Coordinates of N, CA and C in Angstrom, one line a residue:
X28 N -51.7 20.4 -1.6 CA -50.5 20.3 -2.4 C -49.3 20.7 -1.6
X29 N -49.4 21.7 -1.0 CA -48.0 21.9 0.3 C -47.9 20.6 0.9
X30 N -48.8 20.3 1.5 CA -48.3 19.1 2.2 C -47.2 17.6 1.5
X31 N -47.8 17.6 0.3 CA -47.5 16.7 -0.5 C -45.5 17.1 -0.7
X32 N -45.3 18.5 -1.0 CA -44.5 18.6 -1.4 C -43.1 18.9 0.1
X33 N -44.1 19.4 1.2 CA -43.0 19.3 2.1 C -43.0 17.7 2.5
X34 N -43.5 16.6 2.5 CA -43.6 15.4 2.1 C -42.4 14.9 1.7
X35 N -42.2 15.5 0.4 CA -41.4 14.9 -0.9 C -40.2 15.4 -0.1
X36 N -39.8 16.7 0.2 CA -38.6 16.9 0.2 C -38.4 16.7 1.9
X37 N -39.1 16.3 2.8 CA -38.5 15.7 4.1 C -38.2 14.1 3.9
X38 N -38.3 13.4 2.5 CA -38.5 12.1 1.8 C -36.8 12.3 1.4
X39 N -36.5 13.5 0.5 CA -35.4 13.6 -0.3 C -34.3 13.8 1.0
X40 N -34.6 14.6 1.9 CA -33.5 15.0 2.8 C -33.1 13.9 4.0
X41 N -34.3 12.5 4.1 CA -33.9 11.7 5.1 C -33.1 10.5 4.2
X42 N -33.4 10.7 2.8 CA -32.9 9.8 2.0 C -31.2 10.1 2.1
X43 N -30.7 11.4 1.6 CA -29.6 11.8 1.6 C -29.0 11.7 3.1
X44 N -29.6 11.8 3.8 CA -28.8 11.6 5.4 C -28.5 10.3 5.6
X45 N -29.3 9.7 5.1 CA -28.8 8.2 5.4 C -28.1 7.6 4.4
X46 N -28.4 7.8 3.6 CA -26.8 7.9 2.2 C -25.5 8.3 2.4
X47 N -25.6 9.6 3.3 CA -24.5 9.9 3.9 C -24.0 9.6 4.6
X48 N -24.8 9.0 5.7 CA -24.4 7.9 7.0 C -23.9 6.4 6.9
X49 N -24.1 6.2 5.5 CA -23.6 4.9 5.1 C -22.4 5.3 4.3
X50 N -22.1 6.5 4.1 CA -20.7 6.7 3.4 C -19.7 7.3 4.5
X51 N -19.5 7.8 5.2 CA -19.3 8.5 6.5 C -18.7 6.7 6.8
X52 N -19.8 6.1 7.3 CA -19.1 4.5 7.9 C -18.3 3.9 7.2
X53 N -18.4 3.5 5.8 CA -17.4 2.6 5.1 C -16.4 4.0 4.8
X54 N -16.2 4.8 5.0 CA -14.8 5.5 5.3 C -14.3 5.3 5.8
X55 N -15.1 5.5 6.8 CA -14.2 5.4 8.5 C -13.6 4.5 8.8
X56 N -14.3 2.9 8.4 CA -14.0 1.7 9.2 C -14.0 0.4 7.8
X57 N -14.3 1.0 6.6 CA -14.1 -0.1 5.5 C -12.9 -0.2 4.5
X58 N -13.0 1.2 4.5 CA -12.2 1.7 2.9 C -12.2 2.9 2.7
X59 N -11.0 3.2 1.7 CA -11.0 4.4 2.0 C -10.2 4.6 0.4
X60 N -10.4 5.5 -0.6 CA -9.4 5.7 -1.7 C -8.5 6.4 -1.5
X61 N -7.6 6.5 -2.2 CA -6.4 7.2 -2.0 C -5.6 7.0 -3.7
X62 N -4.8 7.8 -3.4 CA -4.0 8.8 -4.6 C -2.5 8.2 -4.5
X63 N -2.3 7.1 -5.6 CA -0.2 6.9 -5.6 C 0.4 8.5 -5.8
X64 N 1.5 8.2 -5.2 CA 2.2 9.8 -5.7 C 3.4 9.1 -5.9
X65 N 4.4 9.7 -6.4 CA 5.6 9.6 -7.0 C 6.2 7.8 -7.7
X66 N 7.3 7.3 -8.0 CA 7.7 6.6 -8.6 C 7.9 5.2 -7.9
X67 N 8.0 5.4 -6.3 CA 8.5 3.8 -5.8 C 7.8 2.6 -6.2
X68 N 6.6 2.8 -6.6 CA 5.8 1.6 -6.9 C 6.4 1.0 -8.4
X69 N 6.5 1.8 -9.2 CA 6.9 1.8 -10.7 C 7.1 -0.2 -10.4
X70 N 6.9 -1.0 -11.7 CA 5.7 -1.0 -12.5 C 4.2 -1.1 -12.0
X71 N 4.3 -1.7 -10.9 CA 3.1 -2.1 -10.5 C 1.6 -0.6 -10.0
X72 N 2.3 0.1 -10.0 CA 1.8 1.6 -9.6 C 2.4 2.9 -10.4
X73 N 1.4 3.8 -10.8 CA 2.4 4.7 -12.1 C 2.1 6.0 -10.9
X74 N 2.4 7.1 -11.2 CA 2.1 7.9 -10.3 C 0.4 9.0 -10.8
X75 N -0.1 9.5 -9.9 CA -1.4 9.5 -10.0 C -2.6 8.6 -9.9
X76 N -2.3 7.2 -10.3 CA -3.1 6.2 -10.2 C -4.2 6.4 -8.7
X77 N -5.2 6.4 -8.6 CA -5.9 6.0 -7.6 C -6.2 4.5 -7.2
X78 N -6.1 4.2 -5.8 CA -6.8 2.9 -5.5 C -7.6 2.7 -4.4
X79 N -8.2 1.7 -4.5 CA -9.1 1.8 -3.0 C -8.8 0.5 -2.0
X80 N -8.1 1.3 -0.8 CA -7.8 0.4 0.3 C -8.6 0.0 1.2
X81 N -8.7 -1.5 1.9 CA -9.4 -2.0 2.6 C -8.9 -1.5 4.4
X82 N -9.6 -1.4 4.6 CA -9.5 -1.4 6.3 C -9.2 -2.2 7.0
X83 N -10.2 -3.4 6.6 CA -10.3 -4.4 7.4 C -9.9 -5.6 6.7
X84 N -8.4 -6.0 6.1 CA -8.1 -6.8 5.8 C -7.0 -7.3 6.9
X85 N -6.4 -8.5 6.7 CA -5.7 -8.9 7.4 C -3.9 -9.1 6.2
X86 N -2.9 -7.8 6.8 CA -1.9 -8.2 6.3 C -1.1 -9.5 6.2
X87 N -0.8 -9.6 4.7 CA 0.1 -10.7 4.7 C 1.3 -10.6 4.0
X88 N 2.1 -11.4 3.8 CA 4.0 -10.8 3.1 C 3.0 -10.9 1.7
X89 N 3.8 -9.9 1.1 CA 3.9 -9.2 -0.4 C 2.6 -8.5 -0.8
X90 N 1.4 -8.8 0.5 CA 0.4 -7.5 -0.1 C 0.9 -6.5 -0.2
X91 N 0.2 -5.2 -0.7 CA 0.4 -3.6 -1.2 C -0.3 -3.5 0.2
X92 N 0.3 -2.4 0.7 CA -0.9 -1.6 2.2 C -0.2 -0.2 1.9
X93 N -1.1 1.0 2.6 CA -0.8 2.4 3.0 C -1.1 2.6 4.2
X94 N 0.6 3.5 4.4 CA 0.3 3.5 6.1 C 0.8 4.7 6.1
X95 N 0.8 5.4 7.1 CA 1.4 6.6 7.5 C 2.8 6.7 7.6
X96 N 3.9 7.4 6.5 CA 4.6 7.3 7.0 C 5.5 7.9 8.3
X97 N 6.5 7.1 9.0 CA 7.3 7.2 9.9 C 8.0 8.5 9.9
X98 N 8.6 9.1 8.7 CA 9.9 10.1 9.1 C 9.0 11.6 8.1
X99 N 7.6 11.5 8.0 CA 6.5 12.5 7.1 C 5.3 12.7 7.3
X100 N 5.1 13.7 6.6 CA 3.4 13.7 7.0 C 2.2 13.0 5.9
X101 N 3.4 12.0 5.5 CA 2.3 11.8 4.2 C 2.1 10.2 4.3
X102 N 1.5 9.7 3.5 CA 1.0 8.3 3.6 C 1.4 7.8 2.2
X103 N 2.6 6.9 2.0 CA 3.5 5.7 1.5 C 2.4 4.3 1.3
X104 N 2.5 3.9 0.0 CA 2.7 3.0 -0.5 C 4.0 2.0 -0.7
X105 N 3.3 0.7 0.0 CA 4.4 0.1 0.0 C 4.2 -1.5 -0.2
X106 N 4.9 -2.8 -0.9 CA 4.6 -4.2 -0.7 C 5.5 -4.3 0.8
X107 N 4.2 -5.4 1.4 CA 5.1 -6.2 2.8 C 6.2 -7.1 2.0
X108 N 7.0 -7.2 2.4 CA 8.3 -8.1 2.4 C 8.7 -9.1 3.6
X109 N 8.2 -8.4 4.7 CA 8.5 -9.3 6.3 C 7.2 -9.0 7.2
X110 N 6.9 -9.9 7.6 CA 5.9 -10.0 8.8 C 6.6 -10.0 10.0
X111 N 5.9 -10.0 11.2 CA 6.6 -10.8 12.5 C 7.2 -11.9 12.5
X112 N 8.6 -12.1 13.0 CA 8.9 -13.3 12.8 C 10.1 -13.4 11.6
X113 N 9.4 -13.0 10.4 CA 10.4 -13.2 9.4 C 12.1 -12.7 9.6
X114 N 13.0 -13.2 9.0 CA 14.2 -13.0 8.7 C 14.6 -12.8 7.2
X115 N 15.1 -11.6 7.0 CA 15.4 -11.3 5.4 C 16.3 -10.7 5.5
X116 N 16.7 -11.1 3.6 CA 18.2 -11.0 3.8 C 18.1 -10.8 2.0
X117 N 18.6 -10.0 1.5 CA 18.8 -9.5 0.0 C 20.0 -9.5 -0.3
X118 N 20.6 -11.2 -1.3 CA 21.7 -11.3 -1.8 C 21.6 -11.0 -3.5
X119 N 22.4 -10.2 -3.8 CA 22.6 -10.1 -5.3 C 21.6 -10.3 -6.1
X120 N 20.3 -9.7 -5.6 CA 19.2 -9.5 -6.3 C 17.8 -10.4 -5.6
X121 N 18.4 -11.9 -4.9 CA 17.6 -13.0 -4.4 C 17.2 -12.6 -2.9
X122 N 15.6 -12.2 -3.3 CA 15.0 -12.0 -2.0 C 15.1 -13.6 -0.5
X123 N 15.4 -13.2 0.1 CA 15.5 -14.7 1.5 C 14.8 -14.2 2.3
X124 N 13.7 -15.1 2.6 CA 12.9 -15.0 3.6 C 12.6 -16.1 4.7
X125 N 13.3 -15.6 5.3 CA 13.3 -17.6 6.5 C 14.4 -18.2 5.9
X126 N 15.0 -17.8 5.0 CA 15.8 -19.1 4.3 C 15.5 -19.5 3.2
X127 N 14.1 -19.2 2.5 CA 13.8 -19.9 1.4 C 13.8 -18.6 0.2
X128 N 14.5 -18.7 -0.7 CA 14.0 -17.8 -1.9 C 12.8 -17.2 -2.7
X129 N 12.7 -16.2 -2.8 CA 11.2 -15.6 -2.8 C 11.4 -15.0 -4.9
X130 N 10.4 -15.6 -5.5 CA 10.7 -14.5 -6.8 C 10.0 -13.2 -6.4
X131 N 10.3 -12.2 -7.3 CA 10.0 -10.9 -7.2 C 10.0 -10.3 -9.0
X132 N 8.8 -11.0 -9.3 CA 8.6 -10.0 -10.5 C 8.2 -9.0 -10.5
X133 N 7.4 -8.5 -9.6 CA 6.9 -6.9 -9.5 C 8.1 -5.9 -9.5
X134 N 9.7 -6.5 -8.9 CA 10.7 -5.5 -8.9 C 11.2 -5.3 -10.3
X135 N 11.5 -5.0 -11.0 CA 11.8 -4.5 -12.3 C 13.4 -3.5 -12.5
X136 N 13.8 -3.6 -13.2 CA 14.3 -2.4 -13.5 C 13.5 -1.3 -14.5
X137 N 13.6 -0.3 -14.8 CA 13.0 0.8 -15.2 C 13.8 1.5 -16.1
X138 N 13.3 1.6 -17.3 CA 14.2 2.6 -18.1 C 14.2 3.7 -17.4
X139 N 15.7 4.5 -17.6 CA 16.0 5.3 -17.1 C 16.6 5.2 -15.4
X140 N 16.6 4.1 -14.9 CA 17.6 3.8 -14.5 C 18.5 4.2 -14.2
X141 N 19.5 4.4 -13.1 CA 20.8 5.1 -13.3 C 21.6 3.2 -13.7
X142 N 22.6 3.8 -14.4 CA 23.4 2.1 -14.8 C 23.7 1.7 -13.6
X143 N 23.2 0.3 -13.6 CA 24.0 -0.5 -12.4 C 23.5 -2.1 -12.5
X144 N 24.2 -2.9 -12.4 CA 23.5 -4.3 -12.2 C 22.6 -4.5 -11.8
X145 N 22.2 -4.1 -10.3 CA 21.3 -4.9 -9.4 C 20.0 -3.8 -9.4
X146 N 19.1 -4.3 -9.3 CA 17.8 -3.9 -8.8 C 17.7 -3.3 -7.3
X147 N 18.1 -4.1 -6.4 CA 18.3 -4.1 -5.0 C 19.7 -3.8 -4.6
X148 N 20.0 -3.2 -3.5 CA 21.4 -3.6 -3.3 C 21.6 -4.5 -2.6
X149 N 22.6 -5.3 -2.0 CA 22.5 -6.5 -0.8 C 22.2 -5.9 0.7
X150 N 21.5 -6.3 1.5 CA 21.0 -6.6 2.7 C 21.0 -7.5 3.3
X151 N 20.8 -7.1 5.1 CA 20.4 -8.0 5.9 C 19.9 -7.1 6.7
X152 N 18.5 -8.0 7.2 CA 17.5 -7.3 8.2 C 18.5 -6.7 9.4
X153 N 19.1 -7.6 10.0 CA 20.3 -6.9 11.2 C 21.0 -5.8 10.8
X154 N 22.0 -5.8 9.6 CA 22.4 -5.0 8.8 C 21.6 -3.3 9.3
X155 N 20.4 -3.3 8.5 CA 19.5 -2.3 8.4 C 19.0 -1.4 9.7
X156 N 18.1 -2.6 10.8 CA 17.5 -2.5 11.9 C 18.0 -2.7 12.7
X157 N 19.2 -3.9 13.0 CA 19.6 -3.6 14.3 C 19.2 -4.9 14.9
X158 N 17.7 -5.5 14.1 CA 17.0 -6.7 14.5 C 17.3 -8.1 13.4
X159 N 17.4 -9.4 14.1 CA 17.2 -10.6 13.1 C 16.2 -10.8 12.6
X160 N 15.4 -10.5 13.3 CA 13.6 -10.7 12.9 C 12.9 -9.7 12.8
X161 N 11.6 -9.5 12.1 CA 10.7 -8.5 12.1 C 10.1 -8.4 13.2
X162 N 9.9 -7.5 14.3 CA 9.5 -7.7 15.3 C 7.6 -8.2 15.6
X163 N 7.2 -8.4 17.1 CA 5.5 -8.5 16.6 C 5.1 -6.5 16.6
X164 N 4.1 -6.9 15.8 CA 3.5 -5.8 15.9 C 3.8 -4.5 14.8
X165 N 4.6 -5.2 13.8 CA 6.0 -4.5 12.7 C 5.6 -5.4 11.4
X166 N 6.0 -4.3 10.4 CA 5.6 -5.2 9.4 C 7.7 -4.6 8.7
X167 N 7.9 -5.2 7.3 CA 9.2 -4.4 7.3 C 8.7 -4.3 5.5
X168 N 8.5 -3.6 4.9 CA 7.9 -2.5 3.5 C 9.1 -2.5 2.5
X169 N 9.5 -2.8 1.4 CA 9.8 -2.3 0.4 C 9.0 -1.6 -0.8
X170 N 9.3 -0.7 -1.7 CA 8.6 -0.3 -2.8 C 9.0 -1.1 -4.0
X171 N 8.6 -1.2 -5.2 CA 9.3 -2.1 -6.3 C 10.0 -1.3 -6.9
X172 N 10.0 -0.4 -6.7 CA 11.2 0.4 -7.5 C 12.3 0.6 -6.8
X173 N 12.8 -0.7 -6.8 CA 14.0 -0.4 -5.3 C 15.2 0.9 -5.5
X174 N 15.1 1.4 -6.5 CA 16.5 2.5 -6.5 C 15.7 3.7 -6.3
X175 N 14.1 3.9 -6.2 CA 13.7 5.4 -6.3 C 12.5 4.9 -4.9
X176 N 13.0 4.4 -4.3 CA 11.7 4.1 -3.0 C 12.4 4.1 -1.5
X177 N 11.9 5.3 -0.9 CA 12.1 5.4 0.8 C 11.5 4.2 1.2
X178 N 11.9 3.5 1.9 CA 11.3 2.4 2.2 C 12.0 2.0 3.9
X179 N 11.5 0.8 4.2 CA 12.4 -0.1 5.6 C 13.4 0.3 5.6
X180 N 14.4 0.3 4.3 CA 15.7 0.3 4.5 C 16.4 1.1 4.8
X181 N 15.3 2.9 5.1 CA 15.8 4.0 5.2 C 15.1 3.9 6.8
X182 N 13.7 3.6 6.8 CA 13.2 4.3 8.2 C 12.8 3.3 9.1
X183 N 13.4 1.9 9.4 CA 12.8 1.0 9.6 C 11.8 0.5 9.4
X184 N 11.1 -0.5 10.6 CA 9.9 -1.2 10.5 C 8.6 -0.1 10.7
X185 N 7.5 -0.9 9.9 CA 6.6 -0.1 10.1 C 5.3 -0.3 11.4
X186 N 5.2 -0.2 11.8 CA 4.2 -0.5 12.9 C 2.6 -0.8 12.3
X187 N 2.3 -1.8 13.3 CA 1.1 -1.9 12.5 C -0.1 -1.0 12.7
X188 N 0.1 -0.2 13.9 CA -0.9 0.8 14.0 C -0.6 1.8 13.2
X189 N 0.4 1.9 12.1 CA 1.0 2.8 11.2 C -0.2 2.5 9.3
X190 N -0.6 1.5 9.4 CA -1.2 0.6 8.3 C -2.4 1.7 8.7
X191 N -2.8 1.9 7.2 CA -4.2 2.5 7.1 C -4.8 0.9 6.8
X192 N -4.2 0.2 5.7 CA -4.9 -0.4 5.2 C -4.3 -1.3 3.3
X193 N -4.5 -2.2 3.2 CA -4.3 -2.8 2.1 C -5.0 -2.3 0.8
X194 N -4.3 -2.6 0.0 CA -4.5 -1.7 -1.1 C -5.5 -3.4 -1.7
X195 N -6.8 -2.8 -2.8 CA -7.4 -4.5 -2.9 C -8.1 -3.7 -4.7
X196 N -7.6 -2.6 -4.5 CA -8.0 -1.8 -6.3 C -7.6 -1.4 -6.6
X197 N -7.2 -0.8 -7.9 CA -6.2 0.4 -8.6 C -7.6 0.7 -9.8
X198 N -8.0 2.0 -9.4 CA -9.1 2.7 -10.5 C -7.9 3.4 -11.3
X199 N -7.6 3.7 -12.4 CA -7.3 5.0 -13.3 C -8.2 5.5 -13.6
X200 N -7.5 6.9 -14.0 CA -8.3 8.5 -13.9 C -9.9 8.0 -15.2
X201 N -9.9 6.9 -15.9 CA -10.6 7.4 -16.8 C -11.5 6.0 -16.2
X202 N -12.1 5.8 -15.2 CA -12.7 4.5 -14.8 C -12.1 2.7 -15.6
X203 N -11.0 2.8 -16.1 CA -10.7 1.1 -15.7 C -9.8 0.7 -15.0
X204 N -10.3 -0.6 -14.3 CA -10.2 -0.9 -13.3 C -9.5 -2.5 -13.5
X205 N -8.7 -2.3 -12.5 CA -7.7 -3.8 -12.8 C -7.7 -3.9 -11.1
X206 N -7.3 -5.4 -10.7 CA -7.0 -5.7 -9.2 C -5.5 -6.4 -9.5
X207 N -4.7 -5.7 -8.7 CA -3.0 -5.6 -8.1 C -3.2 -7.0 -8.1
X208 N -1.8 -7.6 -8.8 CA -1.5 -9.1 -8.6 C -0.5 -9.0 -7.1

């Protein structure tokens, strides 16, 4: 009967080690959850929301990613707006990207609001950075809540070794589950 039972439980404890070795890896190198904090996402992100970001996806303009931010010790949610290459330019609300007009329903205004027309204020990528283009290796980040979001336009481009990762879930606290347009 000993035998049987140290059996069982060198059975339970190789089971959990390798359960843990499979969570341990898709952390490290898959995915990883994480916690929105504060308002810049507003609508598309409320604050507290959880989501789970991919690792290994390949950025593109207007995905959600989290990266480390540049001028803190904390890790920013943010949509791409410019890739390498890109030129943008924010006239009187009309995102320009290359030259061609981008809609932007995710930006909203937000009750409570401070009064003002625009959503955005006007820009140009030179304006901001200094640069015509997003450089390689740079991505350039706005939040949708453009009046309450640190974003590019405060701390430049973000580096791509700065990307944890694309956001590909939004869990809320009480398990339902929607995927980010």
């Amino acid at each position: 009967m000993e035998k049987t039972v140290k059996s069982e439980l060198f059975s339970w404890i190789q089971s959990l080690l390798f359960a843990s070795a499979i969570v341990f890896i898709c952390y490290q190198f898959l995915f990883v959850p994480t916690k929105v904090q504060g308002e810049s996402m507003l609508p598309t992100f409320e604050d507290n929301n959880r989501v789970i970001v991919s690792k290994v996806s390949m950025i593109d303009r207007f995905d959600l990613i989290v990266f480390h931010a540049p001028n803190a010790t904390d890790k920013y949610i943010k949509r791409v707006i410019g890739v390498p290459g890109d030129r943008i330019e924010m006239i009187e609300d009309i995102l320009y990207v290359n030259g061609s007009v981008y809609d932007e329903p995710y930006a909203k205004r937000i009750d409570g609001d401070p009064i003002t027309d625009r959503i955005t204020g006007d820009f140009t990528l030179a304006e901001i950075t200094g640069q015509e283009e997003v450089p390689e290796g740079a991505f350039f980040v706005l939040g949708d809540h453009r009046l309450k979001s640190n974003d590019s336009r405060y701390f430049g481009f973000i580096s791509e070794d700065a990307v944890i990762g694309e956001v590909k879930l939004r869990i809320y606290p009480f398990t339902e589950i929607s995927i980010p347009k």
